[in-house]
């Protein structure tokens, strides 16, 4: 009985391994622009060079604060109803 359970577990592990190792046919061949994926138009762009990191930090902080204010306003609006 233990041997059968162990063989079934080994079969499941093997199938999962094969599934993970198989090539993904939907994967894009080219490079992916990380700024273009799932981002709002007003999201700060990620800097390419090191000298833009400080400004990016400031921009991101401002963006986070503005989004928090929007969510707080939406929450207050929802609570009024």
mmCIF file of C-alpha atoms in Angstrom:
data_model
loop_
_atom_site.group_PDB
_atom_site.id
_atom_site.type_symbol
_atom_site.label_atom_id
_atom_site.label_comp_id
_atom_site.label_asym_id
_atom_site.label_seq_id
_atom_site.Cartn_x
_atom_site.Cartn_y
_atom_site.Cartn_z
ATOM 1 C CA UNK A 1 0.000 0.000 0.000
ATOM 2 C CA UNK A 2 2.815 2.405 0.888
ATOM 3 C CA UNK A 3 4.509 1.565 -2.402
ATOM 4 C CA UNK A 4 1.383 2.461 -4.397
ATOM 5 C CA UNK A 5 0.997 5.797 -2.587
ATOM 6 C CA UNK A 6 4.679 6.569 -3.156
ATOM 7 C CA UNK A 7 4.401 5.722 -6.865
ATOM 8 C CA UNK A 8 1.327 7.946 -7.246
ATOM 9 C CA UNK A 9 3.123 10.811 -5.476
ATOM 10 C CA UNK A 10 6.159 10.320 -7.717
ATOM 11 C CA UNK A 11 3.906 10.336 -10.792
ATOM 12 C CA UNK A 12 2.263 13.599 -9.711
ATOM 13 C CA UNK A 13 5.642 15.205 -9.000
ATOM 14 C CA UNK A 14 6.921 14.046 -12.391
ATOM 15 C CA UNK A 15 3.903 15.463 -14.226
ATOM 16 C CA UNK A 16 4.221 18.803 -12.427
ATOM 17 C CA UNK A 17 7.936 18.934 -13.235
ATOM 18 C CA UNK A 18 7.302 18.219 -16.913
ATOM 19 C CA UNK A 19 4.607 20.896 -16.996
ATOM 20 C CA UNK A 20 6.967 23.472 -15.452
ATOM 21 C CA UNK A 21 9.842 22.587 -17.783
ATOM 22 C CA UNK A 22 7.751 22.672 -20.971
ATOM 23 C CA UNK A 23 8.260 25.794 -23.099
ATOM 24 C CA UNK A 24 5.489 28.361 -22.897
ATOM 25 C CA UNK A 25 4.078 28.943 -26.411
ATOM 26 C CA UNK A 26 2.511 32.273 -25.385
ATOM 27 C CA UNK A 27 5.748 33.825 -24.099
ATOM 28 C CA UNK A 28 6.793 36.909 -26.098
ATOM 29 C CA UNK A 29 10.029 36.563 -28.028
ATOM 30 C CA UNK A 30 11.023 40.236 -27.791
ATOM 31 C CA UNK A 31 11.768 42.447 -24.862
ATOM 32 C CA UNK A 32 8.929 43.680 -22.695
ATOM 33 C CA UNK A 33 8.524 47.320 -21.698
ATOM 34 C CA UNK A 34 7.803 47.121 -17.973
ATOM 35 C CA UNK A 35 6.448 50.667 -17.906
ATOM 36 C CA UNK A 36 3.784 49.836 -20.483
ATOM 37 C CA UNK A 37 2.356 46.818 -18.671
ATOM 38 C CA UNK A 38 -0.567 47.423 -16.319
ATOM 39 C CA UNK A 39 0.369 50.976 -15.445
ATOM 40 C CA UNK A 40 -1.733 54.058 -15.207
ATOM 41 C CA UNK A 41 -0.765 56.947 -17.485
ATOM 42 C CA UNK A 42 0.293 59.106 -14.532
ATOM 43 C CA UNK A 43 2.588 56.471 -12.973
ATOM 44 C CA UNK A 44 6.207 57.673 -12.755
ATOM 45 C CA UNK A 45 8.517 56.070 -15.288
ATOM 46 C CA UNK A 46 11.303 53.854 -13.974
ATOM 47 C CA UNK A 47 14.692 55.492 -14.604
ATOM 48 C CA UNK A 48 17.215 53.798 -16.848
ATOM 49 C CA UNK A 49 20.245 55.608 -15.459
ATOM 50 C CA UNK A 50 21.420 55.965 -11.881
ATOM 51 C CA UNK A 51 21.177 59.756 -11.881
ATOM 52 C CA UNK A 52 17.382 59.568 -12.228
ATOM 53 C CA UNK A 53 16.802 57.457 -9.118
ATOM 54 C CA UNK A 54 16.517 60.391 -6.694
ATOM 55 C CA UNK A 55 13.917 62.158 -8.814
ATOM 56 C CA UNK A 56 12.084 58.860 -9.310
ATOM 57 C CA UNK A 57 11.896 58.439 -5.532
ATOM 58 C CA UNK A 58 10.337 61.883 -5.191
ATOM 59 C CA UNK A 59 7.931 61.267 -8.078
ATOM 60 C CA UNK A 60 6.927 57.887 -6.678
ATOM 61 C CA UNK A 61 6.361 59.356 -3.221
ATOM 62 C CA UNK A 62 4.127 62.071 -4.693
ATOM 63 C CA UNK A 63 2.260 59.463 -6.735
ATOM 64 C CA UNK A 64 1.677 57.259 -3.683
ATOM 65 C CA UNK A 65 0.411 60.224 -1.677
ATOM 66 C CA UNK A 66 -1.976 61.294 -4.440
ATOM 67 C CA UNK A 67 -3.305 57.743 -4.853
ATOM 68 C CA UNK A 68 -3.825 57.467 -1.090
ATOM 69 C CA UNK A 69 -5.766 60.733 -1.149
ATOM 70 C CA UNK A 70 -7.910 59.448 -4.031
ATOM 71 C CA UNK A 71 -8.655 56.221 -2.175
ATOM 72 C CA UNK A 72 -9.484 58.100 1.025
ATOM 73 C CA UNK A 73 -11.877 60.345 -0.901
ATOM 74 C CA UNK A 74 -13.486 57.325 -2.554
ATOM 75 C CA UNK A 75 -13.843 55.625 0.836
ATOM 76 C CA UNK A 76 -15.490 58.709 2.332
ATOM 77 C CA UNK A 77 -17.810 58.889 -0.676
ATOM 78 C CA UNK A 78 -18.764 55.239 -0.242
ATOM 79 C CA UNK A 79 -19.391 55.668 3.485
ATOM 80 C CA UNK A 80 -21.732 58.614 2.870
ATOM 81 C CA UNK A 81 -24.021 56.448 0.772
#
